[in-house]
CSV table of C-alpha atoms in Angstrom, one decimal:
chain,number,residue,atom,x,y,z
G,33,MET,CA,-60.6,-56.2,-6.0
G,34,THR,CA,-62.8,-53.1,-6.2
G,35,LEU,CA,-61.2,-49.8,-5.2
G,36,HIS,CA,-63.3,-47.5,-3.1
G,37,ASP,CA,-61.1,-44.4,-3.5
G,38,PRO,CA,-61.4,-42.7,-6.9
G,39,GLU,CA,-58.0,-41.0,-6.4
G,40,ALA,CA,-56.1,-44.2,-6.1
G,41,VAL,CA,-53.1,-44.5,-8.4
G,42,ASP,CA,-51.7,-47.8,-9.7
G,43,LEU,CA,-48.0,-48.4,-9.0
G,44,ALA,CA,-45.9,-51.2,-10.1
G,45,ALA,CA,-44.6,-53.4,-7.3
G,46,PRO,CA,-42.1,-56.3,-7.5
G,47,ASP,CA,-44.5,-58.8,-6.0
G,48,GLY,CA,-47.5,-57.8,-8.1
G,49,ALA,CA,-49.4,-56.1,-5.4
G,50,GLY,CA,-48.9,-53.9,-2.4
G,51,CYS,CA,-50.9,-52.4,0.4
G,52,VAL,CA,-50.4,-48.8,1.6
G,53,PRO,CA,-52.3,-46.8,4.2
G,54,GLY,CA,-55.1,-44.8,2.6
G,55,ARG,CA,-58.3,-43.0,3.3
G,56,SER,CA,-60.7,-45.9,2.7
G,57,PRO,CA,-63.2,-46.8,5.4
G,58,GLN,CA,-61.2,-50.0,6.1
G,59,GLY,CA,-58.1,-47.9,7.0
G,60,ALA,CA,-55.9,-49.2,4.2
G,61,GLU,CA,-56.0,-49.7,0.5
G,62,CYS,CA,-54.6,-52.6,-1.4
G,63,ILE,CA,-53.5,-51.4,-4.8
G,64,ALA,CA,-53.3,-53.9,-7.6
G,65,ALA,CA,-50.2,-54.0,-9.8
G,66,ALA,CA,-50.8,-52.6,-13.2
G,67,PRO,CA,-49.2,-54.2,-16.3
G,68,SER,CA,-46.0,-52.6,-17.4
G,69,ASP,CA,-47.5,-51.8,-20.8
G,70,ALA,CA,-50.7,-50.1,-19.6
G,71,PRO,CA,-51.4,-47.1,-21.8
G,72,SER,CA,-52.7,-45.0,-19.0
G,73,HIS,CA,-49.4,-45.2,-17.1
G,74,SER,CA,-46.8,-42.6,-18.1
G,75,ALA,CA,-43.1,-42.9,-17.5
G,76,SER,CA,-42.9,-39.5,-15.9
G,77,GLU,CA,-45.0,-40.7,-13.0
G,78,GLU,CA,-42.7,-43.6,-12.2
G,79,THR,CA,-40.0,-43.4,-9.6
G,80,PRO,CA,-36.7,-44.4,-11.4
G,81,ARG,CA,-35.2,-47.5,-9.8
G,82,ARG,CA,-31.8,-49.0,-9.7
G,83,ALA,CA,-30.5,-52.4,-9.0
G,84,PRO,CA,-30.7,-53.5,-5.4
G,85,GLY,CA,-27.6,-52.7,-3.4
G,86,PRO,CA,-26.1,-54.6,-0.5
G,87,GLY,CA,-28.9,-55.9,1.8
G,88,GLY,CA,-31.6,-55.6,-0.8
G,89,ILE,CA,-31.9,-51.8,-0.5
G,90,THR,CA,-33.0,-50.1,-3.7
G,91,HIS,CA,-31.8,-46.5,-4.4
G,92,ALA,CA,-33.4,-44.0,-6.6
G,93,ASP,CA,-31.4,-42.6,-9.4
G,94,PRO,CA,-30.6,-39.0,-8.4
G,95,ASP,CA,-30.1,-37.8,-12.0
G,96,PRO,CA,-32.2,-39.9,-14.5
G,97,ASP,CA,-31.5,-39.7,-18.2
G,98,PRO,CA,-34.0,-37.4,-19.8
G,99,ALA,CA,-34.1,-39.6,-22.9
G,100,ALA,CA,-35.0,-42.7,-20.8
G,101,THR,CA,-37.8,-40.9,-18.9
G,102,ALA,CA,-39.4,-39.1,-21.8
G,103,PRO,CA,-42.7,-40.4,-23.1
G,104,ALA,CA,-42.7,-42.8,-26.1
G,105,GLY,CA,-42.8,-41.0,-29.4
G,106,THR,CA,-41.7,-37.6,-28.1
G,107,ALA,CA,-38.3,-36.0,-28.3
G,108,PRO,CA,-36.6,-35.5,-25.0
G,109,ALA,CA,-36.5,-31.9,-23.8
G,110,PRO,CA,-33.1,-30.3,-24.3
G,111,ALA,CA,-31.0,-30.1,-21.2
G,112,GLU,CA,-30.5,-26.7,-19.7
G,113,PRO,CA,-26.9,-25.6,-20.2
G,114,LYS,CA,-24.8,-25.4,-17.0
G,115,PRO,CA,-23.5,-21.9,-16.2
G,116,THR,CA,-19.8,-21.6,-17.0
G,117,PRO,CA,-17.7,-19.7,-14.5
G,118,THR,CA,-16.7,-16.4,-15.8
G,119,PRO,CA,-13.1,-15.2,-15.2
G,120,ARG,CA,-12.8,-12.6,-12.5
G,121,LYS,CA,-12.1,-9.2,-13.9
G,122,ARG,CA,-9.2,-7.3,-12.6
G,123,SER,CA,-10.0,-3.9,-11.2
G,124,ARG,CA,-8.9,-1.0,-13.3
G,125,ARG,CA,-8.7,1.3,-10.3
G,126,PRO,CA,-4.9,0.8,-9.8
G,127,ALA,CA,-4.2,1.6,-13.4
G,128,LEU,CA,-6.4,4.7,-13.3
G,129,LEU,CA,-4.9,5.9,-10.1
G,130,THR,CA,-1.3,5.3,-11.4
G,131,THR,CA,-2.1,7.2,-14.6
G,132,ALA,CA,-3.7,10.1,-12.6
G,133,LEU,CA,-0.7,10.3,-10.3
G,134,VAL,CA,1.8,10.3,-13.1
G,135,ALA,CA,-0.1,13.0,-15.1
G,136,ALA,CA,-0.6,15.2,-12.0
G,137,LEU,CA,3.1,14.8,-11.1
G,138,LEU,CA,4.3,15.8,-14.5
G,139,PHE,CA,2.0,18.8,-14.7
G,140,LEU,CA,2.9,19.9,-11.1
G,141,ALA,CA,6.6,19.5,-11.7
G,142,LEU,CA,6.5,21.6,-14.9
G,143,LEU,CA,4.4,24.2,-13.1
G,144,SER,CA,6.7,24.3,-10.1
G,145,ALA,CA,9.7,24.8,-12.4
G,146,GLY,CA,8.1,28.0,-13.8
G,147,VAL,CA,6.4,29.6,-10.8
G,148,GLY,CA,8.4,31.8,-8.5
G,149,ALA,CA,9.9,35.2,-8.1
G,150,TYR,CA,11.0,35.0,-11.8
G,151,ASP,CA,8.0,33.6,-13.6
G,152,ILE,CA,8.5,31.4,-16.6
G,153,PRO,CA,5.5,30.4,-18.7
G,154,LEU,CA,4.7,26.7,-18.9
G,155,GLY,CA,5.2,26.7,-22.7
G,156,ASP,CA,8.6,28.2,-22.3
G,157,VAL,CA,9.6,25.6,-19.7
G,158,LEU,CA,8.5,22.8,-22.1
G,159,ALA,CA,10.4,24.4,-25.0
G,160,SER,CA,13.6,24.6,-23.0
G,161,VAL,CA,13.3,21.0,-21.7
G,162,GLN,CA,12.7,19.8,-25.3
G,163,HIS,CA,15.7,21.8,-26.5
G,164,HIS,CA,18.0,20.3,-23.9
G,165,LEU,CA,16.7,16.8,-24.7
G,166,GLY,CA,17.3,17.3,-28.4
G,167,LEU,CA,13.6,17.1,-29.3
G,168,GLY,CA,13.2,20.5,-30.8
G,169,GLY,CA,11.9,23.5,-28.8
G,170,ALA,CA,13.9,26.6,-28.2
G,171,PRO,CA,16.1,27.9,-25.4
G,172,LEU,CA,15.2,30.7,-23.1
G,173,ASP,CA,17.1,33.9,-22.6
G,174,ARG,CA,20.3,33.8,-20.5
G,175,VAL,CA,18.6,34.7,-17.2
G,176,GLY,CA,15.7,32.3,-17.8
G,177,GLU,CA,18.0,29.4,-18.6
G,178,SER,CA,20.1,30.1,-15.5
G,179,VAL,CA,17.0,30.3,-13.2
G,180,LEU,CA,15.4,27.2,-14.7
G,181,TRP,CA,18.3,24.9,-14.9
G,182,ASN,CA,20.5,26.0,-12.0
G,183,VAL,CA,17.8,26.9,-9.4
G,184,ARG,CA,14.3,25.5,-10.2
G,185,LEU,CA,14.9,22.1,-11.8
G,186,PRO,CA,17.4,20.8,-9.2
G,187,ARG,CA,14.9,21.7,-6.6
G,188,VAL,CA,12.0,20.0,-8.4
G,189,VAL,CA,14.1,16.8,-9.0
G,190,LEU,CA,15.2,16.8,-5.3
G,191,ALA,CA,11.6,17.2,-4.2
G,192,LEU,CA,10.7,14.2,-6.4
G,193,LEU,CA,13.4,12.0,-4.9
G,194,VAL,CA,12.8,13.0,-1.3
G,195,GLY,CA,9.0,12.7,-1.6
G,196,ALA,CA,9.2,9.4,-3.3
G,197,SER,CA,11.7,8.1,-0.7
G,198,LEU,CA,9.6,9.2,2.3
G,199,GLY,CA,6.3,7.9,0.8
G,200,CYS,CA,7.8,4.5,-0.1
G,201,ALA,CA,9.5,4.3,3.3
G,202,GLY,CA,6.2,4.9,5.1
G,203,ALA,CA,4.4,2.2,3.1
G,204,LEU,CA,7.2,-0.3,3.9
G,205,MET,CA,7.2,0.7,7.6
G,206,GLN,CA,3.5,0.1,7.9
G,207,GLY,CA,3.8,-3.3,6.2
G,208,VAL,CA,6.8,-4.4,8.3
G,209,PHE,CA,5.3,-3.4,11.7
G,210,GLY,CA,1.8,-4.5,10.7
G,211,ASN,CA,0.0,-1.4,11.9
G,212,PRO,CA,-1.1,1.9,10.3
G,213,LEU,CA,0.7,4.2,12.7
G,214,ALA,CA,4.2,3.4,11.7
G,215,GLU,CA,6.2,6.1,9.9
G,216,PRO,CA,9.9,7.0,9.8
G,217,GLY,CA,9.3,10.4,11.4
G,218,VAL,CA,6.8,9.3,14.1
G,219,ILE,CA,8.9,6.5,15.4
G,220,GLY,CA,12.2,8.4,15.4
G,221,ILE,CA,14.0,7.1,12.3
G,222,SER,CA,14.2,10.6,10.7
G,223,ALA,CA,15.5,12.1,14.0
G,224,GLY,CA,18.1,9.3,14.2
G,225,ALA,CA,19.3,9.9,10.7
G,226,ALA,CA,19.3,13.6,11.5
G,227,VAL,CA,21.8,12.9,14.3
G,228,GLY,CA,24.3,11.4,11.8
G,229,ALA,CA,23.9,14.3,9.4
G,230,VAL,CA,24.2,16.9,12.1
G,231,ALA,CA,27.3,15.2,13.5
G,232,ALA,CA,28.8,15.3,10.0
G,233,ILE,CA,28.1,19.0,9.7
G,234,GLY,CA,29.1,19.9,13.3
G,235,LEU,CA,32.3,17.9,13.2
G,236,GLY,CA,33.2,19.1,9.7
G,237,LEU,CA,33.5,15.5,8.4
G,238,SER,CA,34.4,15.1,4.7
G,239,PHE,CA,36.0,11.7,4.3
G,240,PHE,CA,33.5,10.7,1.6
G,241,GLY,CA,33.1,14.0,-0.2
G,242,ASN,CA,29.5,14.7,-1.2
G,243,TRP,CA,28.6,11.3,0.2
G,244,THR,CA,29.7,12.0,3.8
G,245,ILE,CA,26.4,13.4,5.1
G,246,THR,CA,24.5,10.6,3.3
G,247,VAL,CA,26.7,7.9,4.8
G,248,CYS,CA,26.5,9.3,8.3
G,249,ALA,CA,22.8,9.7,8.1
G,250,PHE,CA,22.4,6.1,6.8
G,251,VAL,CA,24.5,4.6,9.6
G,252,ALA,CA,22.7,6.6,12.3
G,253,GLY,CA,19.3,5.8,10.7
G,254,LEU,CA,20.2,2.1,10.6
G,255,ILE,CA,21.1,2.0,14.3
G,256,THR,CA,17.9,3.9,15.1
G,257,VAL,CA,15.5,1.7,13.1
G,258,GLY,CA,17.1,-1.4,14.6
G,259,SER,CA,16.7,-0.1,18.1
G,260,VAL,CA,13.0,0.8,17.5
G,261,TYR,CA,12.4,-2.6,15.9
G,262,PHE,CA,13.8,-4.6,18.8
G,263,LEU,CA,12.5,-2.4,21.6
G,264,SER,CA,8.9,-2.3,20.2
G,265,ARG,CA,8.6,-6.1,20.0
G,266,ASN,CA,6.9,-7.9,22.9
G,267,GLY,CA,6.0,-11.5,22.9
G,268,GLY,CA,6.8,-11.8,19.2
G,269,LYS,CA,4.5,-8.9,18.2
G,270,THR,CA,4.9,-5.2,17.6
G,271,GLU,CA,2.3,-3.2,19.6
G,272,VAL,CA,1.1,0.2,18.5
G,273,VAL,CA,1.5,1.8,21.9
G,274,THR,CA,5.0,0.5,22.4
G,275,LEU,CA,5.9,1.6,18.9
G,276,ILE,CA,4.8,5.2,19.5
G,277,LEU,CA,6.3,5.4,23.0
G,278,THR,CA,9.6,4.1,21.6
G,279,GLY,CA,9.5,6.7,18.9
G,280,ILE,CA,8.9,9.4,21.5
G,281,ALA,CA,11.9,8.2,23.5
G,282,VAL,CA,14.1,8.0,20.4
G,283,ASN,CA,13.1,11.5,19.2
G,284,ALA,CA,13.9,12.9,22.7
G,285,PHE,CA,17.3,11.2,22.8
G,286,ALA,CA,18.1,12.3,19.2
G,287,GLY,CA,17.1,15.9,20.0
G,288,ALA,CA,19.4,15.9,23.0
G,289,LEU,CA,22.3,14.7,20.8
G,290,ILE,CA,21.5,17.3,18.2
G,291,GLY,CA,21.5,20.0,20.9
G,292,LEU,CA,24.9,18.7,22.1
G,293,PHE,CA,26.4,19.1,18.6
G,294,VAL,CA,24.9,22.5,18.3
G,295,PHE,CA,26.4,23.5,21.6
G,296,PHE,CA,29.9,22.7,20.4
G,297,ALA,CA,29.5,24.1,16.8
G,298,ASP,CA,30.5,27.5,15.7
G,299,SER,CA,28.1,30.2,14.6
G,300,GLY,CA,28.2,29.2,10.9
G,301,GLN,CA,27.5,25.6,11.6
G,302,VAL,CA,24.8,26.5,14.1
G,303,ASN,CA,22.9,28.5,11.4
G,304,GLN,CA,23.3,25.6,8.9
G,305,ILE,CA,22.1,23.0,11.4
G,306,THR,CA,19.2,25.1,12.6
G,307,PHE,CA,17.9,25.8,9.1
G,308,TRP,CA,18.5,22.3,8.0
G,309,GLN,CA,16.5,20.8,11.0
G,310,LEU,CA,13.4,22.7,9.9
G,311,GLY,CA,13.5,20.9,6.6
G,312,SER,CA,14.0,22.7,3.3
G,313,LEU,CA,15.0,22.3,-0.3
G,314,ALA,CA,16.4,25.8,-0.7
G,315,GLN,CA,20.0,24.6,-1.0
G,316,ALA,CA,19.2,22.2,-3.8
G,317,THR,CA,22.0,21.8,-6.4
G,318,TRP,CA,22.8,19.2,-9.0
G,319,PRO,CA,25.7,17.8,-7.0
G,320,LYS,CA,23.3,17.2,-4.1
G,321,VAL,CA,20.9,15.5,-6.5
G,322,LEU,CA,23.7,13.3,-7.8
G,323,ALA,CA,24.8,12.5,-4.2
G,324,VAL,CA,21.4,11.3,-3.1
G,325,LEU,CA,20.3,9.8,-6.4
G,326,PRO,CA,21.9,6.3,-6.1
G,327,CYS,CA,20.6,5.7,-2.6
G,328,ALA,CA,17.1,6.8,-3.5
G,329,LEU,CA,17.0,4.8,-6.7
G,330,ALA,CA,18.3,1.7,-5.1
G,331,GLY,CA,15.7,1.8,-2.4
G,332,LEU,CA,12.8,2.7,-4.8
G,333,LEU,CA,13.8,-0.1,-7.2
G,334,VAL,CA,14.2,-2.8,-4.5
G,335,ALA,CA,11.0,-2.0,-2.5
G,336,PRO,CA,8.4,-3.2,-5.0
G,337,LEU,CA,10.1,-6.6,-5.2
G,338,TYR,CA,8.8,-7.3,-1.6
G,339,SER,CA,5.2,-6.4,-2.3
G,340,ARG,CA,3.9,-9.9,-2.5
G,341,ARG,CA,5.8,-11.0,0.6
G,342,LEU,CA,4.4,-7.9,2.5
G,343,ASP,CA,0.8,-9.1,1.5
G,344,LEU,CA,1.6,-12.5,2.9
G,345,LEU,CA,3.1,-10.9,6.1
G,346,SER,CA,-0.1,-8.9,6.6
G,347,LEU,CA,-1.9,-12.3,7.2
G,348,GLY,CA,0.2,-12.7,10.3
G,349,GLU,CA,3.6,-14.1,11.1
G,350,ARG,CA,2.5,-17.7,11.5
G,351,PRO,CA,0.6,-17.9,8.3
G,352,ALA,CA,3.4,-16.2,6.5
G,353,ARG,CA,5.9,-18.8,7.8
G,354,HIS,CA,3.6,-21.6,6.7
G,355,LEU,CA,3.5,-20.1,3.2
G,356,GLY,CA,7.3,-20.1,3.0
G,357,ILE,CA,8.2,-16.6,4.1
G,358,ASP,CA,11.3,-16.1,6.3
G,359,VAL,CA,9.7,-13.3,8.4
G,360,GLU,CA,12.8,-12.2,10.3
G,361,ARG,CA,15.0,-12.0,7.1
G,362,LEU,CA,12.2,-10.1,5.3
G,363,ARG,CA,11.9,-7.6,8.1
G,364,LEU,CA,15.6,-7.1,8.3
G,365,ALA,CA,15.9,-6.6,4.6
G,366,LEU,CA,13.0,-4.1,4.6
G,367,ILE,CA,14.5,-2.2,7.6
G,368,LEU,CA,17.6,-1.7,5.6
G,369,VAL,CA,15.6,-0.4,2.6
G,370,VAL,CA,13.7,2.0,4.9
G,371,ALA,CA,16.9,3.2,6.5
G,372,LEU,CA,18.4,3.8,3.1
G,373,LEU,CA,15.4,5.7,1.8
G,374,THR,CA,15.1,7.8,5.0
G,375,ALA,CA,18.8,8.6,5.2
G,376,ALA,CA,18.8,9.7,1.6
G,377,ALA,CA,15.9,12.0,2.2
G,378,VAL,CA,17.1,13.4,5.5
G,379,ALA,CA,20.6,14.0,4.4
G,380,VAL,CA,19.6,16.5,1.7
G,381,ALA,CA,16.3,17.9,2.9
G,382,GLY,CA,16.4,17.8,6.7
G,383,VAL,CA,13.6,16.4,8.9
G,384,ILE,CA,10.3,16.3,7.0
G,385,THR,CA,7.7,14.4,8.9
G,386,PHE,CA,4.2,12.9,8.2
G,387,VAL,CA,4.7,12.4,4.5
G,388,GLY,CA,5.2,8.7,5.0
G,389,LEU,CA,2.2,8.5,7.3
G,390,LEU,CA,-0.3,10.5,5.3
G,391,VAL,CA,0.4,9.2,1.8
G,392,PRO,CA,0.0,5.4,2.3
G,393,HIS,CA,-3.2,6.0,4.2
G,394,LEU,CA,-4.8,8.1,1.4
G,395,LEU,CA,-3.9,5.4,-1.1
G,396,ARG,CA,-5.1,2.6,1.1
G,397,MET,CA,-8.5,4.4,1.4
G,398,ALA,CA,-8.6,4.8,-2.4
G,399,ASN,CA,-7.5,1.3,-3.5
G,400,GLY,CA,-7.2,-1.0,-0.5
G,401,PRO,CA,-4.3,-2.6,1.3
G,402,GLY,CA,-2.6,-4.5,-1.5
G,403,HIS,CA,1.1,-3.7,-1.6
G,404,ARG,CA,1.6,-4.3,-5.3
G,405,PHE,CA,0.0,-0.9,-5.9
G,406,LEU,CA,0.6,0.6,-2.5
G,407,VAL,CA,4.4,0.6,-2.5
G,408,PRO,CA,5.0,2.2,-5.9
G,409,GLY,CA,1.9,4.3,-5.6
G,410,SER,CA,3.2,5.7,-2.3
G,411,ALA,CA,6.4,6.7,-4.0
G,412,LEU,CA,4.4,8.6,-6.8
G,413,ALA,CA,2.0,10.2,-4.3
G,414,GLY,CA,4.9,11.1,-1.9
G,415,ALA,CA,6.7,12.9,-4.8
G,416,LEU,CA,3.5,14.7,-5.7
G,417,VAL,CA,2.8,15.8,-2.1
G,418,LEU,CA,6.4,17.1,-1.6
G,419,VAL,CA,6.5,19.0,-5.0
G,420,ALA,CA,3.2,20.6,-4.1
G,421,GLY,CA,4.5,21.4,-0.6
G,422,ASP,CA,7.7,22.9,-1.9
G,423,LEU,CA,5.8,25.0,-4.3
G,424,ALA,CA,3.5,26.3,-1.5
G,425,ALA,CA,6.5,26.9,0.8
G,426,ARG,CA,8.1,29.1,-1.9
G,427,THR,CA,5.0,31.1,-2.9
G,428,LEU,CA,2.7,31.5,0.1
G,429,ALA,CA,4.9,34.0,1.9
G,430,GLN,CA,6.8,35.7,-0.9
G,431,PRO,CA,9.5,37.0,-0.8
G,432,ALA,CA,10.2,34.9,2.3
G,433,GLU,CA,10.2,31.1,2.2
G,434,LEU,CA,8.4,28.8,4.7
G,435,PRO,CA,10.4,25.8,6.0
G,436,LEU,CA,9.1,22.7,4.2
G,437,GLY,CA,9.2,20.5,7.3
G,438,VAL,CA,7.2,23.0,9.3
G,439,LEU,CA,4.5,23.1,6.5
G,440,THR,CA,4.2,19.3,6.3
G,441,ALA,CA,4.0,19.1,10.1
G,442,LEU,CA,1.2,21.7,10.2
G,443,LEU,CA,-0.8,19.7,7.7
G,444,GLY,CA,0.2,16.2,8.9
G,445,SER,CA,-0.3,16.6,12.7
G,446,PRO,CA,-4.1,17.0,12.5
G,447,PHE,CA,-4.3,14.0,10.2
G,448,PHE,CA,-2.3,11.9,12.6
G,449,PHE,CA,-4.4,13.0,15.5
G,450,TRP,CA,-7.6,11.9,13.6
G,451,LEU,CA,-6.0,8.6,12.7
G,452,LEU,CA,-4.9,7.9,16.2
G,453,ARG,CA,-8.4,8.5,17.6
G,454,ARG,CA,-10.0,6.4,14.8
G,455,THR,CA,-7.7,3.5,15.4
G,456,ARG,CA,-8.2,3.7,19.2
G,457,ARG,CA,-12.0,3.7,18.7
G,458,LYS,CA,-12.0,0.7,16.3
G,459,GLN,CA,-9.8,-1.3,18.8
G,460,GLY,CA,-12.0,-0.4,21.8
G,461,GLY,CA,-9.1,1.4,23.6
G,462,TRP,CA,-5.5,0.6,24.3
G,463,ALA,CA,-6.0,-1.2,27.6
């Protein structure tokens, strides 16, 4: 049969011939079957075929063998290598931030130990510390040694412990309650622990020796944090507004109790309670450091163990339960840790607010919400903030000394106001 279309192409058909619609004047073209060994027919122009399936349907091979489809006498083209998945690199930011925090903390601690009414050069501070550690160095004169080891270093160590406790407690509180506005001072835990400490001072309690104020503050802080936890829950959730309003009520009630103890205290106890309420590390001594050290270390060592479970809890209560987390037990355990850390800090330093609110937020902005870095990082950054704050409180108004709690409140209140407005704007209002 003569083909009228010069662009017609011969295709092999099972029955030897086939008719397909075309552009010929007759409306269709009948294409003759070409022999399988025709030299003008290349294998690359054929459609690979497989054996008929059920019902006689023939399927094209989706991935033909390059060697089978290559022209005769030519080597098959090498197959392109498939891309291998590369392992995801871990971010170095947490390690860099941790290194920077530790370096800054060591430098600031040594600087704070030497700066004051009696200045000690940084090199002399290092030499004295090395001498006491048996690593060489040289001791200072008698006055310098007394100032450094009996006044400055106890204060620096106490600032490290209190700042680390408050920063870590703030990170845990925000993880437990699942919102960024939770903080021991804002929701009344510090005030509740202060009631226990003021009661111990006002009533002259000493049944545990140096541990009396710490134990009383711990018990009062535990009662307060439990009350806030249960009162702020509504329908199985903890609402931000309820949390803040509960904290306001607890702070007011705790203030009334503190005022009652002050009313019945004598003049010496009134002065001690008033100065203690403002927050200060001026009365730091090595016995006070040893009294608070076990509570602070216990809380700081236990808190990072719950980092992974806090990450799962941040997904929500129901997903956390499906992943095997006992949510209520986790929250109760962390509430105990928060109460222990807060009581340890309040018992020796008084009420120091906003450290646990400001520090975790700054770290969350720098590295994200992961608790594996956030919990220990908040402890380091809290210690750094409080050492810097104590240094500023001692030196800004020399020879007088500013109350440390007043200074942190002056700096933390504007930050809290900005954070409150930012959160409200992102949520579209509280109603």
